[in-house]
mmCIF file of C-alpha atoms in Angstrom:
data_model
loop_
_atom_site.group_PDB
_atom_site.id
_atom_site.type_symbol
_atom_site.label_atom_id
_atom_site.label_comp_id
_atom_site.label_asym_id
_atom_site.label_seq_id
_atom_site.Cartn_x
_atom_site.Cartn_y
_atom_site.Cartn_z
ATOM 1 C CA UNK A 1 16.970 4.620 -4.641
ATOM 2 C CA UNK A 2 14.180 3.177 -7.159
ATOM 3 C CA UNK A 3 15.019 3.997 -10.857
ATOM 4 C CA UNK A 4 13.512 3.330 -14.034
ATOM 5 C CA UNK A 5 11.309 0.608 -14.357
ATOM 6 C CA UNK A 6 11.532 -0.485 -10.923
ATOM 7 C CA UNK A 7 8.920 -0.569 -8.194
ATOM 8 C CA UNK A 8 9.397 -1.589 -5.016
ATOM 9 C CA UNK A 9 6.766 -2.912 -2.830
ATOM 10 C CA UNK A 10 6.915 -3.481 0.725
ATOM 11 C CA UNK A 11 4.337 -5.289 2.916
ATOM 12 C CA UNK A 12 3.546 -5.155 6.669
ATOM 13 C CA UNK A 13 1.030 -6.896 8.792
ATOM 14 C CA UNK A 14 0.242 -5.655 12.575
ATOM 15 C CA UNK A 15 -2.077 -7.677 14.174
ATOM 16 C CA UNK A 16 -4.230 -5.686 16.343
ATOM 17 C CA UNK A 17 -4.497 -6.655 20.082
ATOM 18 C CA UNK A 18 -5.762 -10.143 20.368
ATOM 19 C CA UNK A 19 -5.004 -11.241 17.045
ATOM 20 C CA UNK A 20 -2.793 -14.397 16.631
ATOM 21 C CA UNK A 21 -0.022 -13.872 14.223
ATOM 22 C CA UNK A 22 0.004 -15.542 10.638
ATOM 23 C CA UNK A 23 0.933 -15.168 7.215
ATOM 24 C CA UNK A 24 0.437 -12.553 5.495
ATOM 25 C CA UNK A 25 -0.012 -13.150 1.620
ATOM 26 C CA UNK A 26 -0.365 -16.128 -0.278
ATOM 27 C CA UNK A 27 0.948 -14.614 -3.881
ATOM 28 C CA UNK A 28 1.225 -16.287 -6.931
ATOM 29 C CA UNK A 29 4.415 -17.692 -7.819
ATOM 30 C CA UNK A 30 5.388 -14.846 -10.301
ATOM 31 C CA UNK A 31 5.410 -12.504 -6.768
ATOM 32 C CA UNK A 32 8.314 -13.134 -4.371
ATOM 33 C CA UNK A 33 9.263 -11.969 -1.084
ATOM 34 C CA UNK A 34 12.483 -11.521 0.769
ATOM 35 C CA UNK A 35 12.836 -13.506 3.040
ATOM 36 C CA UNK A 36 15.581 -11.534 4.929
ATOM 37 C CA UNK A 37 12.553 -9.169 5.803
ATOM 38 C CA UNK A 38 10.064 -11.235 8.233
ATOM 39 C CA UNK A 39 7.485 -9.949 10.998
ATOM 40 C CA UNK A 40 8.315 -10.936 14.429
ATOM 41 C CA UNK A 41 5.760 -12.850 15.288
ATOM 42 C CA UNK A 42 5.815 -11.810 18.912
ATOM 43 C CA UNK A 43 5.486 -8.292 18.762
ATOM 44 C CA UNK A 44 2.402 -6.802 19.318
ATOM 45 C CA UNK A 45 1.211 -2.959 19.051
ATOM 46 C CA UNK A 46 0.749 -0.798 21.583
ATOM 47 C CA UNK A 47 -2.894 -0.318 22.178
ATOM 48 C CA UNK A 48 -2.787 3.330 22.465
ATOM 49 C CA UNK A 49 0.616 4.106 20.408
ATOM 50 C CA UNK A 50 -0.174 7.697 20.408
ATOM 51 C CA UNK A 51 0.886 7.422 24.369
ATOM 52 C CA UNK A 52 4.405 6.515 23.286
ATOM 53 C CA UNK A 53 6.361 10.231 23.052
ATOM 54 C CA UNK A 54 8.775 8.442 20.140
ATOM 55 C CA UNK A 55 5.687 8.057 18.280
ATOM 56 C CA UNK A 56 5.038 12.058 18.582
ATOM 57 C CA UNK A 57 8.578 12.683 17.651
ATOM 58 C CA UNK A 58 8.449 11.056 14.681
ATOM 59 C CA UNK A 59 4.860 11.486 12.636
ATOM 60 C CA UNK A 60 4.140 15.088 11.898
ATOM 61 C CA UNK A 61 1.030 17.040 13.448
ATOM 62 C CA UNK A 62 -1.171 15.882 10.499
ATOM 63 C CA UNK A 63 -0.829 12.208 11.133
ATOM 64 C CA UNK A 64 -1.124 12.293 14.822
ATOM 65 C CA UNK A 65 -4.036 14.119 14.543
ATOM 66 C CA UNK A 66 -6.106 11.372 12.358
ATOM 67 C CA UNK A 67 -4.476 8.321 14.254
ATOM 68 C CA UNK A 68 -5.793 10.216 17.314
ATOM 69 C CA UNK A 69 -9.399 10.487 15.781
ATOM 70 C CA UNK A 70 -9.514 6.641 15.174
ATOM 71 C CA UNK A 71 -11.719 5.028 18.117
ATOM 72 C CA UNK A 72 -10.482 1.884 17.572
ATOM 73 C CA UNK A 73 -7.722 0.869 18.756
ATOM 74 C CA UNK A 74 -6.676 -2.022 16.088
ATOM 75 C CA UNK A 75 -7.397 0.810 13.750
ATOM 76 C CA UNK A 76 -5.343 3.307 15.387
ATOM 77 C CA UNK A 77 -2.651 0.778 15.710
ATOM 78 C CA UNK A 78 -2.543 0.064 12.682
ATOM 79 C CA UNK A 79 -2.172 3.454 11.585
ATOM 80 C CA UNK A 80 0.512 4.645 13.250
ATOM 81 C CA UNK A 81 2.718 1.529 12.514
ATOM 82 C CA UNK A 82 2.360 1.749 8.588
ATOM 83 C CA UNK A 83 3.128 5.498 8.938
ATOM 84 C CA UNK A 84 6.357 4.775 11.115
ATOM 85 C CA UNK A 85 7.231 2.262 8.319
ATOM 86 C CA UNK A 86 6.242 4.356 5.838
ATOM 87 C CA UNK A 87 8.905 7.262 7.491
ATOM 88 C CA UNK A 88 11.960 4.563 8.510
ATOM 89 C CA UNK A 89 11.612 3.710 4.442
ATOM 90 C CA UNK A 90 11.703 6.456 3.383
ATOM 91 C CA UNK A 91 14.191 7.377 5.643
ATOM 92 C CA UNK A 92 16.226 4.666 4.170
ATOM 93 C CA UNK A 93 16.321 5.952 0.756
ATOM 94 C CA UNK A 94 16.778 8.629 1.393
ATOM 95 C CA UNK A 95 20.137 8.103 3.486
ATOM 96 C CA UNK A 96 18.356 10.010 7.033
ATOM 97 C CA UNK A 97 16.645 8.721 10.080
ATOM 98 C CA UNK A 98 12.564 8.450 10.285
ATOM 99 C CA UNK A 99 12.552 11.529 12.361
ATOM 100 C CA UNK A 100 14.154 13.472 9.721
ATOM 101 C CA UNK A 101 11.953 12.646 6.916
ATOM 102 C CA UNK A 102 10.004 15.481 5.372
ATOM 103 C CA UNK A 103 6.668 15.314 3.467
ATOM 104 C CA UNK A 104 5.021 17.927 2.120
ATOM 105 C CA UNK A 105 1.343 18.222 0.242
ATOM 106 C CA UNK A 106 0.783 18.136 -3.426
ATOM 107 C CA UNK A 107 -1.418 20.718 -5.216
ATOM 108 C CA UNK A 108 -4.754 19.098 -5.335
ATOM 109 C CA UNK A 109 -5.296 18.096 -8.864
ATOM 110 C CA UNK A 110 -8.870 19.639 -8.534
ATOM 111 C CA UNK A 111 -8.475 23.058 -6.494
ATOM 112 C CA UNK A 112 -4.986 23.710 -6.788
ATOM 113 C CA UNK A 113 -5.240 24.324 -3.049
ATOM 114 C CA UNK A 114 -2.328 22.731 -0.818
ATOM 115 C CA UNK A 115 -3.781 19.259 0.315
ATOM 116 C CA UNK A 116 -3.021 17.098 -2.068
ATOM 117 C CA UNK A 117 -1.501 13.490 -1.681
ATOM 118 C CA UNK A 118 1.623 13.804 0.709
ATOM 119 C CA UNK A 119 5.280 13.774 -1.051
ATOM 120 C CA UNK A 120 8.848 13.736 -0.793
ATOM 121 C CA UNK A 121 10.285 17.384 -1.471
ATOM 122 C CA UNK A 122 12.348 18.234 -4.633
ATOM 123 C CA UNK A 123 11.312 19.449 -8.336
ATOM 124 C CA UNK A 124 11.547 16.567 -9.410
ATOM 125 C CA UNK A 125 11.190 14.638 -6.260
ATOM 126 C CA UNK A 126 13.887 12.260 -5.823
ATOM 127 C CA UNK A 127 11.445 9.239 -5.513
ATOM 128 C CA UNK A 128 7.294 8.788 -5.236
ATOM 129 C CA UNK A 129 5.582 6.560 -2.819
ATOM 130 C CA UNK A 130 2.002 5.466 -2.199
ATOM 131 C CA UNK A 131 0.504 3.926 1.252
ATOM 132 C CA UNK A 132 -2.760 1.591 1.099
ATOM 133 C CA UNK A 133 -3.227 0.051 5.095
ATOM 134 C CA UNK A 134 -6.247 -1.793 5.925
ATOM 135 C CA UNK A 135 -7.472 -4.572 8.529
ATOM 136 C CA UNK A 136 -3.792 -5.588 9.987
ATOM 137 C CA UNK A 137 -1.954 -5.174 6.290
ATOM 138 C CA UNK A 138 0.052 -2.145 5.208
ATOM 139 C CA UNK A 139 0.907 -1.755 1.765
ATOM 140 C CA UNK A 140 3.791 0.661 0.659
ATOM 141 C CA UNK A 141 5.052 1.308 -2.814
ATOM 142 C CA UNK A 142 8.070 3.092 -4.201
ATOM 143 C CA UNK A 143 9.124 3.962 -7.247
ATOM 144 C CA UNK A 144 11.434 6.536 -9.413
ATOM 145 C CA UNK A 145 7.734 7.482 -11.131
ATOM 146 C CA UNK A 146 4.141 8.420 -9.712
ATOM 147 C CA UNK A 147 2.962 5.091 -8.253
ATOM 148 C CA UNK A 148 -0.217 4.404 -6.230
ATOM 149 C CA UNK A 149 -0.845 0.975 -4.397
ATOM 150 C CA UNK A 150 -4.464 -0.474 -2.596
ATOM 151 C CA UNK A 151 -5.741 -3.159 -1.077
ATOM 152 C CA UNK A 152 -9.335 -4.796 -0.984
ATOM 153 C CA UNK A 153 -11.662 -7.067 0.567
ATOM 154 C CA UNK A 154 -13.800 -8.554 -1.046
ATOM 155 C CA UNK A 155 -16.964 -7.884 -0.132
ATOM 156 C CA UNK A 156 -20.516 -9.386 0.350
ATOM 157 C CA UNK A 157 -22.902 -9.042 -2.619
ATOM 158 C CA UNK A 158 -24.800 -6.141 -0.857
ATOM 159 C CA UNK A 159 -21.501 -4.155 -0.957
ATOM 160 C CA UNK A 160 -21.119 -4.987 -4.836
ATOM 161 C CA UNK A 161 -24.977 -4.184 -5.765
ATOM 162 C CA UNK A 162 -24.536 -0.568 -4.060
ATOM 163 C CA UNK A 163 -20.947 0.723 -5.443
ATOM 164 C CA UNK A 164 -21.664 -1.235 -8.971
ATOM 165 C CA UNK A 165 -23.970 2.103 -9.911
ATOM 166 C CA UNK A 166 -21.039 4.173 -9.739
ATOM 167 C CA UNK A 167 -18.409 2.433 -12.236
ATOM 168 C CA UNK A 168 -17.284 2.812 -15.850
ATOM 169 C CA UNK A 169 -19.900 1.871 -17.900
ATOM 170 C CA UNK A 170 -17.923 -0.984 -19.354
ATOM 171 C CA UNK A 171 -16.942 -2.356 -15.604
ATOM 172 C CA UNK A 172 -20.544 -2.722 -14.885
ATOM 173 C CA UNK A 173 -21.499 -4.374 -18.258
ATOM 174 C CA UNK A 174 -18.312 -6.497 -17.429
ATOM 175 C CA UNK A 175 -19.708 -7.557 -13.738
ATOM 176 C CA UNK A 176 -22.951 -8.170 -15.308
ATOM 177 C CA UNK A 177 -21.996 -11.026 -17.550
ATOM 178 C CA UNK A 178 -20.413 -12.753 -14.434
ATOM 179 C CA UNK A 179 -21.901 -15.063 -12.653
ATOM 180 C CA UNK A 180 -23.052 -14.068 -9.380
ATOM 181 C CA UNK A 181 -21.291 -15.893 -7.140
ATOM 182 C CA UNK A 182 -17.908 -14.382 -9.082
ATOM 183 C CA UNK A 183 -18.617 -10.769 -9.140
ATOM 184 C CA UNK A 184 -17.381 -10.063 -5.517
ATOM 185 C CA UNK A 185 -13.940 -11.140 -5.838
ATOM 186 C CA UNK A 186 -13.579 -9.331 -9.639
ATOM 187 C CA UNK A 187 -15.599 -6.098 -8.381
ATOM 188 C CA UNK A 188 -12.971 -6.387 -5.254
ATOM 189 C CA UNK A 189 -9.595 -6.655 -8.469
ATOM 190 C CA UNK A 190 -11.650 -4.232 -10.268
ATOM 191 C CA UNK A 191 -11.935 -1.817 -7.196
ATOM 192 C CA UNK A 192 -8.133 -2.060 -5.834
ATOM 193 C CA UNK A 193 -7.052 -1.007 -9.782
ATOM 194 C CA UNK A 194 -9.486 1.700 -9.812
ATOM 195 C CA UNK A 195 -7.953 3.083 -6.497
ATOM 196 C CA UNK A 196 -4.555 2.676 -7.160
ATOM 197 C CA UNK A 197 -4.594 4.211 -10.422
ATOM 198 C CA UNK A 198 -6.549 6.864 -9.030
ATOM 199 C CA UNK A 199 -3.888 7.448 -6.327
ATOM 200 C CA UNK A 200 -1.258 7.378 -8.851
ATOM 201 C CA UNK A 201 -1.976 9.802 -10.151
ATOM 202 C CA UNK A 202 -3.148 12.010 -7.715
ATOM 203 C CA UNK A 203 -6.524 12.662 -7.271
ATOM 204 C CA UNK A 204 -7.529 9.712 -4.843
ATOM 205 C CA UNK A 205 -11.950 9.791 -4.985
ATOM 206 C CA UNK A 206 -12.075 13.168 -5.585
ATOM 207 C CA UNK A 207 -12.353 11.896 -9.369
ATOM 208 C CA UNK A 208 -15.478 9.835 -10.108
ATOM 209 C CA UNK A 209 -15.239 6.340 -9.796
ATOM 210 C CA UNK A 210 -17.005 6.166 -13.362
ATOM 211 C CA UNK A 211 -14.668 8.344 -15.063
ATOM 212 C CA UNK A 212 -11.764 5.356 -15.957
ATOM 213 C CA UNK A 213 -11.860 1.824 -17.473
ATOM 214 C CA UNK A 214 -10.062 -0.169 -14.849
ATOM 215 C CA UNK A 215 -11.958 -3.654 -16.004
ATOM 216 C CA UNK A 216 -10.101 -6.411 -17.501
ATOM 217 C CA UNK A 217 -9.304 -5.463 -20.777
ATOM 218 C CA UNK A 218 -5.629 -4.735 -20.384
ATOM 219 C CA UNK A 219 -6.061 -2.318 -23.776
ATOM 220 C CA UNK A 220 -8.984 -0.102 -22.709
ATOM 221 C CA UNK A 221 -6.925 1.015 -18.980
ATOM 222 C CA UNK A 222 -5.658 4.813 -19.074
ATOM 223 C CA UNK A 223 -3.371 5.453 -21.265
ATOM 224 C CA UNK A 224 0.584 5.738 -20.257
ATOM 225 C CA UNK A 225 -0.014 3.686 -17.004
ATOM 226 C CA UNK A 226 0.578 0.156 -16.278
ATOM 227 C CA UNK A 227 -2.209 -1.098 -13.647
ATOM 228 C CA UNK A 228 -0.739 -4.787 -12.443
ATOM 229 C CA UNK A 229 -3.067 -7.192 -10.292
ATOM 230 C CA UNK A 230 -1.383 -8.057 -7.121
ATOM 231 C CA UNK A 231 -1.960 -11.772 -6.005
ATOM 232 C CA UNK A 232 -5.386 -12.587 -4.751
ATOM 233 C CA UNK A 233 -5.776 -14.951 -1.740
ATOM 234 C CA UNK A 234 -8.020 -15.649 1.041
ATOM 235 C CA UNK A 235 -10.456 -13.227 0.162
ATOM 236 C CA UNK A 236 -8.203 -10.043 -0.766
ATOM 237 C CA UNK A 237 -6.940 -8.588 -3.673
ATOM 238 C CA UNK A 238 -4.271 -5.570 -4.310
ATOM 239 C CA UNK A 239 -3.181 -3.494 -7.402
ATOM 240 C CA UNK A 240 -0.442 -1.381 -8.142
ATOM 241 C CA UNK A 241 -0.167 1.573 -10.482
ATOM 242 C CA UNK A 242 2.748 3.632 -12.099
ATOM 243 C CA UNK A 243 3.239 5.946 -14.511
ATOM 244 C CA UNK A 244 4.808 4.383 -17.763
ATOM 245 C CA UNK A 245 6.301 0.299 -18.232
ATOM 246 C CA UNK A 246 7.146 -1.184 -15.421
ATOM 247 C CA UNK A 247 7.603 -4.818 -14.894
ATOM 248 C CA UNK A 248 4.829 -7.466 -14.943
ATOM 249 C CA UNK A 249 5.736 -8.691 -11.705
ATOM 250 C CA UNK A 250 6.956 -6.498 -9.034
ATOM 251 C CA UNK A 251 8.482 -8.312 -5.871
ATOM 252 C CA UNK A 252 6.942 -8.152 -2.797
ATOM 253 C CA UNK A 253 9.115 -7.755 0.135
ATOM 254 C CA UNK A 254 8.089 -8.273 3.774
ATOM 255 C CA UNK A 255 8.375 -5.755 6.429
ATOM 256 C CA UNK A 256 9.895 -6.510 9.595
ATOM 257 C CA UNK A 257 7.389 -5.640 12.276
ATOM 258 C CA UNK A 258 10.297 -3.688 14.358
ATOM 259 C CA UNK A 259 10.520 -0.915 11.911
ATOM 260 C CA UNK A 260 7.389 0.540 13.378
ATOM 261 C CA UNK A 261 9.385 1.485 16.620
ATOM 262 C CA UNK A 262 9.562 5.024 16.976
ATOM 263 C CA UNK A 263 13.056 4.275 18.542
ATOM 264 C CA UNK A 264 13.855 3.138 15.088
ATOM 265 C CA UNK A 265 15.406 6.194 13.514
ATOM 266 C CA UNK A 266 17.447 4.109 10.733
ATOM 267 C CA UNK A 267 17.007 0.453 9.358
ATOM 268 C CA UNK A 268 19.803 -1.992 9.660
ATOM 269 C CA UNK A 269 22.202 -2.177 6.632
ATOM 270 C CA UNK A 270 20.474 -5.439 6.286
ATOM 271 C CA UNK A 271 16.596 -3.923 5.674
ATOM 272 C CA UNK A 272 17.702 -1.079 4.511
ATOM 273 C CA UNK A 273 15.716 -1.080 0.096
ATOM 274 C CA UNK A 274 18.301 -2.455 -1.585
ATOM 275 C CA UNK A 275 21.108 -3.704 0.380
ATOM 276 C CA UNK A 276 19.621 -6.720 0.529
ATOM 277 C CA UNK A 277 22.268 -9.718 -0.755
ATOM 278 C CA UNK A 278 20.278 -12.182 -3.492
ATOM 279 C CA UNK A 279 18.895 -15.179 -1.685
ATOM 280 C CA UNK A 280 16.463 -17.774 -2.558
ATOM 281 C CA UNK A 281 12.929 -16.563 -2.671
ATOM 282 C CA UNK A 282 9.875 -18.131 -1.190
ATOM 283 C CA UNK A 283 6.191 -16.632 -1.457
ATOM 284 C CA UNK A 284 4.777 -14.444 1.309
ATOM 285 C CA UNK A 285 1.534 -15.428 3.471
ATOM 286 C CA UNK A 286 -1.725 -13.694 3.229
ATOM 287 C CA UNK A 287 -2.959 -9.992 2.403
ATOM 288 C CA UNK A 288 -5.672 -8.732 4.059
ATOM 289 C CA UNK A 289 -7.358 -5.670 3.571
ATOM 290 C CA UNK A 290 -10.417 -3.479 3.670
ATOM 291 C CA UNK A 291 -13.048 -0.942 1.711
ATOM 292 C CA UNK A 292 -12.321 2.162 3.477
#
């Protein structure tokens, strides 16, 4: 179980059908990976996972209703692998199988109504977690505090002229002293902060994009959260937020591709978040990710 300061990140690529398998983040040195937990290289989803009954077993009626309303089927693959991740984790840390894992909804921070972000039970819940999945990469953090993870493209300088409008007033002055053949990749940092934070703590884009200095100046971000740039590399970027100090450099860990069975219900005592033995550590291949 996370506590205090910790925050555990775990990372999962699923190539769609078709795609050749590869590395899946190229982090700085300061980020690390186990490298106990490694994709299989050879496993590939199923292209219509919602045809698997395990899969129905273990995601709840929420989840297999929006995998089913994904046409694609990289996209729906995708889906329904992080979630099955997302559920053996928790599973794990919780000391239950996937299958027994129950989530519940948050009140929404604007309506009060019951549809907020998705959590673990318990006043106070016993740990939080946040879920960012994109173009073949899953992202899922955990931590003993409100966390929120994302990942990001970066994206063509159309993409950055349209959103630009709707940032902090000091992002855009920030972006508009860059060169412009740098403001994709720091509007793509600047965007991942801006949505983890945002998931952190709670509200997702229901709150204006404008409404919170996520720019560079460590000293002007919201107050009482740490917002920590993920490494950036071939194109993609990732942030992590959580309530309070928490280190300055999180560890990555991989995910093994085979927790996104639905025949899964437990991880091995040697995935399961922290069994794991010290070994050396070696950095992880490359993120990708998407604008939603």
């Amino acid at each position: 179980m996370p506590d205090g300061r910790r925050v555990d990140l775990w990372l999962l690529r699923c190539p769609g059908p078709g795609t050749p398998p590869g590395p899946h983040v190229r982090p700085d040195s300061h980020v690390r990976a186990d490298t106990r937990v490694r994709p299989d290289p050879d496993v590939r989803p199923d292209p219509d996972p919602l045809a698997d009954p395990g899969v129905l077993d273990v995601l709840d009626a929420a989840e297999r209703k929006r995998a089913a309303s994904l046409r694609r089927p990289a996209d729906r693959a995708l889906y329904v692998a992080s979630h099955l991740a997302l559920r053996t984790l928790l599973g794990a840390y919780l000391r239950v199988p996937a299958r027994e894992v129950v989530l519940v909804r948050e009140p929404c921070p604007g309506c009060g109504g019951p549809h907020g972000r998705p959590a673990v039970p318990g006043t106070p819940p016993p740990l939080h977690f946040s879920l960012s999945h994109s173009h073949g990469l899953a992202l899922i953090g955990v931590a003993a505090v409100p966390v929120g993870v994302d990942v990001q493209r970066v994206p063509g300088p159309g993409t950055v002229d349209a959103c630009a409008p709707s940032l902090h007033p000091a992002e855009r002055a920030e972006l508009e002293r860059l060169p412009p053949g740098a403001r994709p990749g720091a509007f793509a940092q600047l965007w991942a902060r801006k949505e983890a934070y945002l998931k952190g703590i709670g509200t997702g884009l229901s709150r204006p994009a404008s409404a919170d200095y996520l720019g560079a100046d460590t000293r002007s971000r919201p107050h009482g959260w740490t917002v920590t740039d993920l490494p950036r590399a071939d194109g993609h970027t990732a942030a992590v937020a959580v309530l309070g100090t928490a280190p300055p450099t999180p560890a990555v860990r991989r995910l093994p591709v085979r927790l996104t069975s639905p025949h899964l219900t437990s991880p091995t005592d040697d995935h399961a978040p922290g069994r794991q033995r010290p070994r050396a550590h070696r950095p992880v291949g490359k993120a990708t990710g998407g604008y939603p």
